[in-house]
Coordinates of C-alpha atoms in Angstrom, one line a residue:
M1 CA 17.9 6.8 1.0
D2 CA 21.1 8.2 -0.4
I3 CA 21.4 8.0 -4.2
K4 CA 25.2 8.0 -3.8
Q5 CA 25.0 4.5 -2.4
F6 CA 24.0 3.2 -5.8
D7 CA 26.5 2.5 -8.5
N8 CA 24.1 2.5 -11.5
P9 CA 20.9 4.4 -10.9
V10 CA 18.6 4.7 -13.9
V11 CA 15.8 7.2 -14.4
F12 CA 13.0 6.7 -17.0
F13 CA 11.3 9.9 -18.3
D14 CA 9.2 10.2 -21.4
N15 CA 6.4 12.5 -22.3
A16 CA 5.6 15.3 -24.7
I17 CA 8.5 17.5 -25.8
G18 CA 7.4 20.4 -23.7
D19 CA 7.4 18.1 -20.6
S20 CA 11.0 17.3 -21.3
F21 CA 11.9 21.0 -20.7
V22 CA 9.6 21.0 -17.6
A23 CA 11.5 18.0 -16.3
L24 CA 15.0 19.5 -16.8
P25 CA 15.4 21.0 -13.3
A26 CA 14.6 17.6 -11.7
L27 CA 16.8 15.6 -14.1
R28 CA 19.7 18.1 -13.7
A29 CA 19.4 17.8 -9.9
L30 CA 19.3 14.0 -10.0
A31 CA 22.3 13.9 -12.3
Q32 CA 24.2 16.1 -9.9
L33 CA 23.2 14.2 -6.8
A34 CA 24.3 10.9 -8.5
E35 CA 27.7 12.4 -9.3
G36 CA 28.0 11.0 -12.8
R37 CA 26.5 7.5 -12.1
L38 CA 23.0 8.2 -13.4
S39 CA 21.7 6.9 -16.8
L40 CA 18.5 8.1 -18.5
I41 CA 15.9 6.2 -20.5
T42 CA 13.6 8.2 -22.8
C43 CA 11.7 7.6 -26.0
G44 CA 13.2 6.8 -29.4
G45 CA 11.9 7.9 -32.8
R46 CA 11.4 11.5 -33.9
C47 CA 10.6 12.8 -30.4
G48 CA 13.5 10.8 -29.2
K49 CA 15.9 12.8 -31.4
I50 CA 14.6 16.0 -30.0
N51 CA 14.8 14.6 -26.5
F52 CA 18.4 13.6 -27.0
T53 CA 19.2 17.1 -28.1
I54 CA 17.4 18.6 -25.0
F55 CA 19.0 16.1 -22.6
R56 CA 22.5 16.2 -24.1
E57 CA 23.5 18.7 -21.4
L58 CA 22.8 16.2 -18.6
A59 CA 25.8 14.8 -16.7
V60 CA 24.7 11.2 -17.2
K61 CA 26.6 8.0 -18.2
H62 CA 24.2 6.9 -20.9
I63 CA 20.9 7.9 -22.6
Y64 CA 18.9 5.0 -23.8
G65 CA 16.1 5.4 -26.4
I66 CA 13.3 2.9 -26.3
D67 CA 10.1 2.6 -28.4
V68 CA 7.1 4.2 -26.8
A69 CA 4.0 3.7 -28.9
E70 CA 0.8 5.7 -28.6
T71 CA -2.2 3.4 -29.0
E72 CA -5.9 3.3 -28.2
R73 CA -4.9 1.5 -25.0
G74 CA -2.5 4.2 -24.0
K75 CA 1.3 4.2 -24.2
E76 CA 2.8 0.8 -24.9
I77 CA 6.4 -0.3 -24.4
N78 CA 8.2 -3.6 -24.8
P79 CA 9.1 -5.0 -21.4
D80 CA 12.1 -6.8 -22.7
E81 CA 13.5 -3.5 -24.2
L82 CA 13.0 -1.7 -21.0
G83 CA 14.3 -4.6 -19.0
A84 CA 17.5 -4.6 -21.0
C85 CA 18.2 -1.0 -20.0
L86 CA 17.8 -2.0 -16.4
N87 CA 20.0 -5.1 -16.5
N88 CA 23.0 -3.5 -14.7
S89 CA 21.0 -1.0 -12.7
D90 CA 20.7 -1.1 -8.9
L91 CA 18.0 1.7 -8.6
F92 CA 15.1 2.4 -10.9
I93 CA 13.6 5.9 -10.8
Y94 CA 10.3 5.9 -12.7
M95 CA 9.7 9.7 -13.1
N96 CA 6.7 9.3 -15.6
T97 CA 3.2 10.4 -14.7
W98 CA 1.7 7.6 -16.8
M99 CA 1.8 3.8 -16.7
P100 CA 2.2 1.7 -19.8
A101 CA -0.8 -0.3 -21.0
G102 CA -1.3 -3.8 -19.8
E103 CA 0.9 -5.5 -17.1
V104 CA 4.2 -4.3 -18.5
M105 CA 5.4 -2.3 -15.5
Q106 CA 4.4 -5.1 -13.0
Q107 CA 6.4 -7.5 -15.1
V108 CA 9.4 -5.2 -15.3
L109 CA 9.3 -4.5 -11.6
S110 CA 8.9 -8.2 -10.7
S111 CA 12.1 -8.9 -12.6
F112 CA 13.9 -5.9 -11.1
A113 CA 13.1 -6.8 -7.5
P114 CA 14.5 -6.9 -4.9
R115 CA 16.4 -3.9 -6.2
P116 CA 14.6 -0.7 -5.2
S117 CA 12.3 1.3 -7.5
I118 CA 10.8 4.8 -7.0
G119 CA 7.8 6.4 -8.6
F120 CA 4.4 7.9 -8.3
Y121 CA 2.7 4.5 -8.4
K122 CA 1.9 1.8 -5.8
Y123 CA 3.8 -0.8 -7.8
M124 CA 7.1 0.9 -6.8
S125 CA 8.9 -0.1 -3.7
V126 CA 9.0 3.6 -2.7
Q127 CA 6.0 5.7 -3.7
I128 CA 6.4 9.5 -4.2
P129 CA 3.2 11.4 -3.4
Y130 CA 1.4 12.8 -6.5
E131 CA 0.5 16.3 -5.5
K132 CA -1.8 17.8 -8.1
S133 CA -1.7 21.2 -6.4
L134 CA 2.0 21.5 -7.5
H135 CA 3.3 23.0 -10.7
S136 CA 4.4 20.2 -12.9
A137 CA 8.1 21.2 -12.5
D138 CA 7.8 21.1 -8.7
L139 CA 5.9 17.7 -8.9
L140 CA 8.8 16.1 -10.8
F141 CA 11.3 17.8 -8.5
Q142 CA 9.9 15.7 -5.6
F143 CA 12.3 13.0 -6.9
P144 CA 15.6 14.9 -6.1
L145 CA 14.0 16.2 -3.0
F146 CA 13.4 12.6 -1.9
F147 CA 17.2 12.1 -1.9
N148 CA 18.2 15.5 -0.5
R149 CA 15.6 17.8 1.1
E150 CA 18.1 20.7 0.8
T151 CA 18.0 20.6 -3.0
D152 CA 16.6 23.9 -4.4
I153 CA 14.8 23.9 -7.7
Q154 CA 15.9 27.4 -8.5
D155 CA 19.5 26.2 -8.7
F156 CA 18.5 24.0 -11.6
A157 CA 16.1 26.3 -13.4
Y158 CA 18.6 27.8 -15.8
S159 CA 18.6 28.3 -19.5
P160 CA 18.4 25.1 -21.8
E161 CA 20.9 26.2 -24.5
P162 CA 20.0 25.2 -28.0
P163 CA 22.7 23.7 -30.3
T164 CA 25.6 26.1 -30.6
E165 CA 25.5 26.5 -34.4
V166 CA 21.8 27.2 -34.4
R167 CA 22.2 29.8 -31.6
R168 CA 25.0 31.4 -33.5
L169 CA 22.8 31.8 -36.7
V170 CA 19.9 33.2 -34.8
C171 CA 22.2 35.7 -33.0
Q172 CA 23.5 36.8 -36.4
F173 CA 19.9 37.3 -37.5
R174 CA 19.2 39.3 -34.4
N175 CA 22.0 41.7 -35.2
K176 CA 20.3 42.7 -38.4
F177 CA 17.8 44.7 -36.3
P178 CA 18.6 48.0 -34.6
A179 CA 20.2 47.5 -31.2
T180 CA 17.3 49.3 -29.5
S181 CA 14.7 46.9 -31.0
K182 CA 12.7 44.7 -28.7
L183 CA 12.2 41.3 -30.1
L184 CA 8.7 39.9 -29.4
I185 CA 8.6 36.2 -30.1
V186 CA 5.0 34.9 -30.7
H187 CA 3.9 31.3 -30.6
A188 CA 0.3 30.8 -31.6
D189 CA -0.3 27.1 -32.5
T190 CA -0.9 24.2 -30.3
K191 CA -3.8 21.8 -29.7
T192 CA -7.0 23.2 -31.0
N193 CA -8.7 23.7 -27.7
K194 CA -5.6 25.6 -26.4
T195 CA -5.2 27.9 -29.4
W196 CA -6.2 31.6 -29.3
P197 CA -8.2 32.4 -32.5
F198 CA -5.7 33.3 -35.2
E199 CA -8.0 36.1 -36.4
Y200 CA -7.4 38.0 -33.2
Y201 CA -3.7 38.5 -33.8
P202 CA -3.8 41.4 -36.4
A203 CA -5.8 43.7 -34.1
L204 CA -3.5 42.8 -31.1
L205 CA -0.3 43.4 -33.0
D206 CA -1.6 46.7 -34.5
R207 CA -2.3 48.0 -30.9
I208 CA 1.1 46.8 -29.6
M209 CA 3.1 48.2 -32.5
D210 CA 1.2 51.5 -32.6
T211 CA 2.2 52.2 -29.0
M212 CA 5.6 50.5 -29.0
P213 CA 7.5 51.4 -32.1
E214 CA 10.6 49.6 -30.9
V215 CA 8.9 46.2 -31.0
V216 CA 9.8 43.7 -33.8
V217 CA 7.7 40.5 -34.0
I218 CA 8.8 37.1 -35.0
F219 CA 6.4 34.2 -35.3
I220 CA 7.6 30.7 -34.5
G221 CA 5.8 27.3 -34.7
I222 CA 4.2 25.3 -37.4
K223 CA 1.1 27.3 -38.2
K224 CA 1.0 31.1 -38.0
P225 CA -1.8 33.6 -38.2
D226 CA -2.2 35.7 -41.4
V227 CA -1.0 39.1 -40.4
S228 CA -0.8 40.6 -43.9
S229 CA -3.4 43.2 -43.0
C230 CA -1.4 44.6 -40.1
K231 CA -0.4 48.3 -40.3
H232 CA 3.2 47.5 -39.3
V233 CA 3.6 44.3 -41.3
S234 CA 7.2 45.4 -42.2
R235 CA 8.1 44.8 -38.6
I236 CA 6.7 41.3 -38.5
L237 CA 8.6 38.3 -39.6
R238 CA 6.5 35.2 -40.4
F239 CA 8.2 32.3 -42.0
E240 CA 5.9 30.5 -44.4
E241 CA 7.5 27.1 -43.8
A242 CA 8.0 25.7 -40.3
L243 CA 11.5 26.1 -39.1
P244 CA 13.4 23.2 -37.4
F245 CA 12.5 22.8 -33.8
S246 CA 16.0 23.8 -32.7
M247 CA 15.8 27.0 -34.6
D248 CA 12.5 28.0 -33.0
W249 CA 14.1 27.1 -29.6
A250 CA 17.0 29.4 -30.4
F251 CA 14.7 32.3 -31.3
V252 CA 13.1 32.0 -27.9
S253 CA 16.5 32.1 -26.3
I254 CA 17.1 35.6 -27.7
A255 CA 13.6 37.0 -27.1
D256 CA 13.1 40.2 -25.2
I257 CA 9.5 39.3 -24.7
F258 CA 7.5 36.2 -25.3
L259 CA 3.8 35.9 -26.1
G260 CA 2.3 32.5 -26.4
V261 CA -0.2 29.8 -25.7
D262 CA 0.3 26.8 -23.4
S263 CA 3.0 24.9 -25.3
V264 CA 6.6 23.8 -25.4
F265 CA 7.9 27.2 -26.2
L266 CA 6.2 28.8 -23.2
H267 CA 8.2 26.3 -21.0
I268 CA 11.4 27.2 -22.9
A269 CA 10.8 30.9 -22.4
D270 CA 10.2 30.3 -18.7
L271 CA 13.5 28.6 -18.3
F272 CA 15.2 31.4 -20.1
H273 CA 13.5 33.8 -17.6
V274 CA 12.1 35.8 -20.5
P275 CA 9.3 38.2 -19.6
V276 CA 6.2 36.4 -20.7
V277 CA 2.5 37.0 -21.5
S278 CA 0.8 33.6 -21.6
L279 CA -2.7 32.7 -22.8
F280 CA -4.5 29.9 -21.0
G281 CA -7.9 28.3 -21.5
P282 CA -8.7 24.7 -20.7
S283 CA -5.3 23.7 -19.2
S284 CA -4.3 24.5 -15.6
V285 CA -2.2 27.6 -15.1
Q286 CA -1.2 26.3 -11.7
E287 CA 0.1 23.1 -13.2
W288 CA 1.5 24.4 -16.6
G289 CA 1.9 28.1 -16.3
V290 CA 5.0 30.2 -15.9
R291 CA 7.1 29.0 -12.9
F292 CA 10.5 30.7 -13.1
S293 CA 10.4 33.9 -15.0
A294 CA 10.1 36.8 -12.6
H295 CA 8.1 39.0 -14.9
H296 CA 5.0 37.6 -16.5
R297 CA 1.3 38.1 -17.0
C298 CA -1.2 35.3 -17.6
V299 CA -4.4 36.1 -19.5
E300 CA -6.8 33.3 -18.6
A301 CA -10.3 32.4 -20.0
P302 CA -12.4 31.7 -16.9
S303 CA -14.8 29.8 -19.2
G304 CA -12.0 27.6 -20.5
N305 CA -12.7 28.7 -24.0
M306 CA -9.8 30.5 -25.7
E307 CA -12.1 32.5 -27.9
D308 CA -13.4 34.2 -24.8
I309 CA -10.0 35.9 -24.3
T310 CA -10.4 39.4 -25.8
V311 CA -7.8 41.4 -27.7
D312 CA -8.2 44.1 -25.0
A313 CA -7.4 41.6 -22.2
V314 CA -4.2 40.4 -24.0
Y315 CA -3.1 44.0 -24.9
N316 CA -3.7 45.1 -21.3
G317 CA -1.6 42.2 -20.0
F318 CA 1.2 43.0 -22.4
S319 CA 1.0 46.8 -21.7
D320 CA 1.0 46.2 -18.0
L321 CA 4.1 43.9 -18.2
M322 CA 5.9 46.5 -20.3
T323 CA 5.0 49.3 -17.9
C324 CA 5.7 47.6 -14.6
Q325 CA 8.9 45.9 -15.8
P326 CA 11.0 47.9 -18.3
I327 CA 12.2 45.3 -20.8
V328 CA 16.0 45.1 -21.1
V329 CA 17.1 44.2 -24.6
R330 CA 18.8 40.8 -24.4
S331 CA 22.1 40.2 -26.2

């Protein structure tokens, strides 16, 4: 099947914000293959506003926002709202790894037929194999590969630039530090079972900053550890209030090193090819770990419990990364 034979292909992708960054290589490739004819459906609401900012770079005709409600039954969507986005479409690419509650998708596909649909599920006229052994970025990249086997994910795994004005402000902030400083961006908060205990951070940062006087630390995210007891607290920036998402995104874009748990900012750092130390417990490193950054260390809890990751293990991973790959200060 050649996507160029369709005048109005539409792709539907919606998931957590981090997944939107993971999906970028696949969406970029689909948009390029469709040569400006592709439209995108994603969620509306608060997450939709962030998604629209993430996806603004895509060379698509339209971005439609629909309501996706999280309920006890799962994700729910209005079939009429989705159907309206597909009225003029001649190809429906369902890139989601979830199905809406009830018989919604069957109803939508019944109305859409005989026009072709593509997705991971048997309801689609073309089913893409769901390979759990793949990294999530590679799993989603099966869609552009379906249309062109020569498509290379590495060609589309480039930096997702934050809004220009936010990036400018963060770069101005970076210039306040000595040019030789190495900016360590730390993201510590996520779902409870994926969070490394906050009380471990002061000891870790003391060891890092004792041995690496050029390191300056900035915490991003909503909740941050209390690091007031750190010996080098003057080299640690910890905003009391959560910054706008785009500002945290921009801080990752200027990081010299990133330390973080499995979360959206890990995926952003990966696309920026920042050297990374990642902390993993219950989630799959194979599915959600670093995919594109050439220099990274993963510190994993074999037990799945984040509290079992020791300060020594994280420091050793960080020290090994710094020793094996001299960190070049990013401008």
